[in-house]
Short mmCIF file of C-alpha atoms in Angstrom, two decimals:
data_model
loop_
_atom_site.label_atom_id
_atom_site.label_comp_id
_atom_site.label_asym_id
_atom_site.label_seq_id
_atom_site.Cartn_x
_atom_site.Cartn_y
_atom_site.Cartn_z
CA ALA A 1 0.38 18.73 -16.84
CA GLN A 2 -0.37 15.13 -17.55
CA THR A 3 -3.90 13.91 -16.90
CA VAL A 4 -5.18 10.38 -16.48
CA THR A 5 -8.83 9.58 -17.10
CA GLN A 6 -10.73 6.52 -16.01
CA SER A 7 -14.20 6.90 -17.46
CA GLN A 8 -15.76 3.91 -15.69
CA PRO A 9 -16.38 4.70 -12.02
CA GLU A 10 -17.83 1.22 -11.47
CA MET A 11 -17.65 -2.11 -13.26
CA SER A 12 -18.88 -5.60 -12.47
CA VAL A 13 -17.96 -9.02 -13.75
CA GLN A 14 -19.12 -12.56 -13.17
CA GLU A 15 -16.65 -14.84 -11.48
CA ALA A 16 -14.46 -16.65 -14.07
CA GLU A 17 -15.35 -14.14 -16.78
CA THR A 18 -13.17 -11.46 -18.36
CA VAL A 19 -13.41 -7.73 -17.77
CA THR A 20 -11.59 -4.75 -19.25
CA LEU A 21 -10.98 -1.51 -17.43
CA SER A 22 -10.30 1.60 -19.48
CA CYS A 23 -7.73 4.32 -19.02
CA THR A 24 -6.69 7.20 -21.22
CA TYR A 25 -4.03 9.79 -20.60
CA ASP A 26 -2.84 13.03 -22.01
CA THR A 27 0.82 13.81 -22.45
CA SER A 28 3.26 15.46 -24.81
CA GLU A 29 6.11 13.20 -23.73
CA SER A 30 7.33 10.29 -25.80
CA ASP A 31 8.91 8.28 -23.03
CA TYR A 32 7.00 7.40 -19.89
CA TYR A 33 5.63 4.53 -17.85
CA LEU A 34 2.11 3.39 -17.14
CA PHE A 35 0.86 1.36 -14.22
CA TRP A 36 -2.23 -0.29 -12.83
CA TYR A 37 -2.57 -0.43 -9.07
CA LYS A 38 -5.19 -2.35 -7.13
CA GLN A 39 -6.64 -1.06 -3.86
CA PRO A 40 -8.71 -3.69 -2.03
CA PRO A 41 -10.90 -2.86 0.96
CA SER A 42 -7.79 -2.90 3.15
CA ARG A 43 -6.80 0.21 1.11
CA GLN A 44 -3.27 -1.07 0.55
CA MET A 45 -2.01 0.00 -2.88
CA ILE A 46 -0.78 -3.06 -4.74
CA LEU A 47 1.09 -2.94 -8.04
CA VAL A 48 -0.69 -5.03 -10.64
CA ILE A 49 1.21 -4.38 -13.84
CA ARG A 50 3.50 -1.84 -15.53
CA GLN A 51 4.19 -0.87 -19.12
CA GLU A 52 7.11 1.00 -20.63
CA ALA A 53 6.00 3.39 -23.37
CA TYR A 54 8.96 2.51 -25.56
CA LYS A 55 7.93 -1.15 -25.65
CA GLN A 56 5.35 -2.11 -28.22
CA GLN A 57 4.66 -5.45 -26.61
CA ASN A 58 1.79 -5.43 -24.16
CA ALA A 59 2.70 -6.36 -20.60
CA THR A 60 1.17 -9.43 -18.99
CA GLU A 61 1.20 -10.74 -15.43
CA ASN A 62 -0.63 -14.04 -15.08
CA ARG A 63 -4.36 -13.26 -15.46
CA PHE A 64 -3.71 -9.54 -15.95
CA SER A 65 -2.77 -8.03 -19.28
CA VAL A 66 -2.85 -4.59 -20.84
CA ASN A 67 -3.77 -3.21 -24.22
CA PHE A 68 -1.39 -0.31 -24.75
CA GLN A 69 -2.22 1.93 -27.69
CA LYS A 70 0.40 4.68 -27.66
CA ALA A 71 -0.98 6.72 -30.53
CA ALA A 72 -4.44 6.70 -29.00
CA LYS A 73 -2.99 7.29 -25.50
CA SER A 74 -4.98 4.39 -24.19
CA PHE A 75 -3.97 1.85 -21.57
CA SER A 76 -6.66 -0.68 -20.66
CA LEU A 77 -6.41 -3.53 -18.18
CA LYS A 78 -7.86 -6.93 -18.92
CA ILE A 79 -8.54 -9.32 -16.10
CA SER A 80 -9.16 -12.90 -17.23
CA ASP A 81 -10.81 -15.65 -15.20
CA SER A 82 -11.96 -13.11 -12.62
CA GLN A 83 -11.78 -14.17 -9.01
CA LEU A 84 -13.54 -12.88 -5.92
CA GLY A 85 -10.22 -11.54 -4.67
CA ASP A 86 -10.01 -9.26 -7.70
CA ALA A 87 -12.76 -7.08 -6.26
CA ALA A 88 -11.10 -3.75 -5.55
CA MET A 89 -10.62 -0.21 -6.73
CA TYR A 90 -8.24 -0.09 -9.68
CA PHE A 91 -6.15 2.97 -10.40
CA CYS A 92 -4.35 3.76 -13.60
CA ALA A 93 -1.18 5.81 -13.16
CA TYR A 94 1.21 7.69 -15.42
CA ARG A 95 4.79 8.27 -14.44
CA SER A 96 6.45 11.30 -15.91
CA GLN A 97 10.07 11.30 -16.94
CA ASN A 98 10.45 15.04 -16.72
CA THR A 99 8.75 16.32 -13.59
CA GLY A 100 10.52 14.66 -10.71
CA ASN A 101 9.19 11.24 -11.61
CA GLN A 102 5.91 11.85 -9.88
CA PHE A 103 2.88 9.71 -10.58
CA TYR A 104 -0.40 11.00 -11.91
CA PHE A 105 -3.35 8.85 -10.91
CA GLY A 106 -6.78 8.44 -12.40
CA THR A 107 -9.85 8.61 -10.19
CA GLY A 108 -10.23 4.84 -10.11
CA THR A 109 -12.66 2.14 -11.19
CA SER A 110 -14.46 0.12 -8.56
CA LEU A 111 -14.64 -3.52 -9.67
CA THR A 112 -17.24 -5.87 -8.23
CA VAL A 113 -16.94 -9.61 -8.82
CA ILE A 114 -20.24 -11.45 -8.76
CA PRO A 115 -20.12 -15.06 -7.53
CA ASP B 1 3.91 -6.81 1.95
CA SER B 2 5.67 -4.13 -0.08
CA GLY B 3 8.50 -3.60 2.41
CA VAL B 4 7.49 0.02 3.04
CA THR B 5 6.39 0.69 6.60
CA GLN B 6 4.32 3.55 7.92
CA THR B 7 3.47 4.56 11.46
CA PRO B 8 1.07 5.10 13.00
CA LYS B 9 -1.64 3.14 11.21
CA HIS B 10 -4.39 5.32 12.65
CA LEU B 11 -4.35 8.80 14.09
CA ILE B 12 -7.21 10.77 15.59
CA THR B 13 -6.66 14.37 16.54
CA ALA B 14 -8.41 17.71 16.82
CA THR B 15 -8.49 20.74 14.59
CA GLY B 16 -5.57 23.07 15.07
CA GLN B 17 -3.23 20.32 16.17
CA ARG B 18 0.01 19.10 14.61
CA VAL B 19 0.91 15.51 13.76
CA THR B 20 3.89 13.68 12.32
CA LEU B 21 3.60 10.69 10.04
CA ARG B 22 6.58 8.41 9.61
CA CYS B 23 7.70 6.27 6.70
CA SER B 24 10.52 3.79 6.26
CA PRO B 25 11.23 2.92 2.64
CA ARG B 26 12.18 -0.49 1.33
CA SER B 27 15.75 -1.46 2.07
CA GLY B 28 18.03 0.28 -0.41
CA ASP B 29 15.38 2.59 -1.88
CA LEU B 30 16.54 6.20 -1.99
CA SER B 31 13.32 7.85 -3.16
CA VAL B 32 10.33 8.50 -0.94
CA TYR B 33 6.99 9.91 -2.10
CA TRP B 34 4.02 11.14 -0.09
CA TYR B 35 0.43 11.00 -1.30
CA GLN B 36 -2.91 12.04 0.13
CA GLN B 37 -6.09 10.10 -0.57
CA SER B 38 -9.29 11.69 0.64
CA LEU B 39 -12.50 9.68 0.92
CA ASP B 40 -13.55 8.26 -2.45
CA GLN B 41 -10.79 10.16 -4.18
CA GLY B 42 -7.75 9.29 -6.19
CA LEU B 43 -4.26 9.84 -4.93
CA GLN B 44 -2.82 13.33 -4.86
CA PHE B 45 0.95 13.62 -5.02
CA LEU B 46 2.36 15.78 -2.23
CA ILE B 47 6.15 15.63 -2.31
CA GLN B 48 9.15 13.52 -3.24
CA TYR B 49 12.56 13.16 -1.61
CA TYR B 50 15.63 11.52 -3.04
CA ASN B 51 18.52 10.67 -0.75
CA GLY B 52 17.66 13.45 1.66
CA GLU B 53 16.95 16.15 -0.90
CA GLU B 54 13.58 17.43 -2.03
CA ARG B 55 13.10 16.35 -5.64
CA ALA B 56 9.56 17.33 -6.59
CA LYS B 57 6.59 19.08 -5.10
CA GLY B 58 2.95 18.52 -5.90
CA ASN B 59 -0.21 19.88 -4.30
CA ILE B 60 1.26 20.20 -0.84
CA LEU B 61 -0.20 22.85 1.44
CA GLU B 62 2.07 25.33 3.20
CA ARG B 63 0.85 23.89 6.50
CA PHE B 64 2.45 20.59 5.49
CA SER B 65 6.15 19.85 5.38
CA ALA B 66 8.33 16.82 4.99
CA GLN B 67 11.91 15.73 5.30
CA GLN B 68 14.06 12.70 4.65
CA PHE B 69 16.72 11.78 7.16
CA PRO B 70 20.21 10.31 6.62
CA ASP B 71 18.89 6.81 7.35
CA LEU B 72 16.39 7.47 4.51
CA HIS B 73 13.25 7.36 6.60
CA SER B 74 10.91 10.24 5.99
CA GLU B 75 8.44 12.23 8.05
CA LEU B 76 5.43 14.23 6.92
CA ASN B 77 4.42 17.00 9.30
CA LEU B 78 0.88 18.33 9.18
CA SER B 79 0.11 21.43 11.24
CA SER B 80 -2.89 23.63 12.01
CA LEU B 81 -5.03 20.69 11.05
CA GLU B 82 -8.45 21.22 9.51
CA LEU B 83 -11.36 18.84 9.11
CA GLY B 84 -10.59 18.56 5.42
CA ASP B 85 -7.16 17.12 6.16
CA SER B 86 -8.81 13.87 7.20
CA ALA B 87 -7.51 11.35 4.70
CA LEU B 88 -5.35 8.34 4.09
CA TYR B 89 -1.72 9.33 3.70
CA PHE B 90 0.50 7.00 1.72
CA CYS B 91 4.21 6.80 1.53
CA ALA B 92 5.86 5.06 -1.41
CA SER B 93 9.45 4.30 -2.26
CA SER B 94 11.25 3.44 -5.45
CA PRO B 95 14.61 1.83 -6.07
CA SER B 96 17.61 3.30 -7.83
CA GLY B 97 18.78 1.69 -11.01
CA ARG B 98 16.64 -1.09 -12.38
CA ASN B 99 12.87 -0.63 -11.84
CA GLN B 100 13.43 2.89 -10.52
CA GLU B 101 10.23 3.96 -12.22
CA THR B 102 8.09 1.69 -10.04
CA GLN B 103 6.72 2.87 -6.71
CA TYR B 104 5.93 0.53 -3.86
CA PHE B 105 3.36 1.74 -1.39
CA GLY B 106 3.17 1.43 2.34
CA PRO B 107 -0.08 0.51 4.11
CA GLY B 108 -0.95 4.14 4.77
CA THR B 109 -1.78 6.22 7.83
CA ARG B 110 -5.45 7.01 8.37
CA LEU B 111 -5.80 10.50 9.81
CA LEU B 112 -9.07 11.65 11.29
CA VAL B 113 -9.37 15.28 12.34
CA LEU B 114 -12.30 16.00 14.66
#
């Protein structure tokens, strides 16, 4: 089964600075999708960004970008110009192509933004 | 707002009881997924339905069951509840065709078993 590992349980960043959250995954598949979801204190799961494994270009969404290293099975999230509203739990997720399209989630990284 | 709705938002019940959680997917989405998130835990996949048919099963207990109705809403039934079933239960839906790999989450139902 696929596994997703987030090795940083907690991170902090100064407001307006840049932070990178790490994610690695284990799979034998060649085609899959990767996601970052944000869970603020309201506990709503909000899609931040997605990446198709067949695309070499790293996805970007405004201040959020990823560094996708397929060979290394690494998928990190970079948040630029951090804002107070970015404080949340961030989950990395892998979406399988072959097992009913279910998601596999990491255990999350809690991000604190310091004013 | 993702467009996925879940009711109720909160549920408090006693051990041994049975509850039903309801989910309405985004308009046009055929797939519905259920997840369980215990305190300070990641999300555990429970089950997926596609257009009324069970598509995939994850770590779903035998005491739990789900179904998807012709109008595409889904219900998750939890029976013989135990203290450890206290958690946040999410429903997610995904579209057919373009962006079908993306899941959009509802606000969740917080279940507390006393």
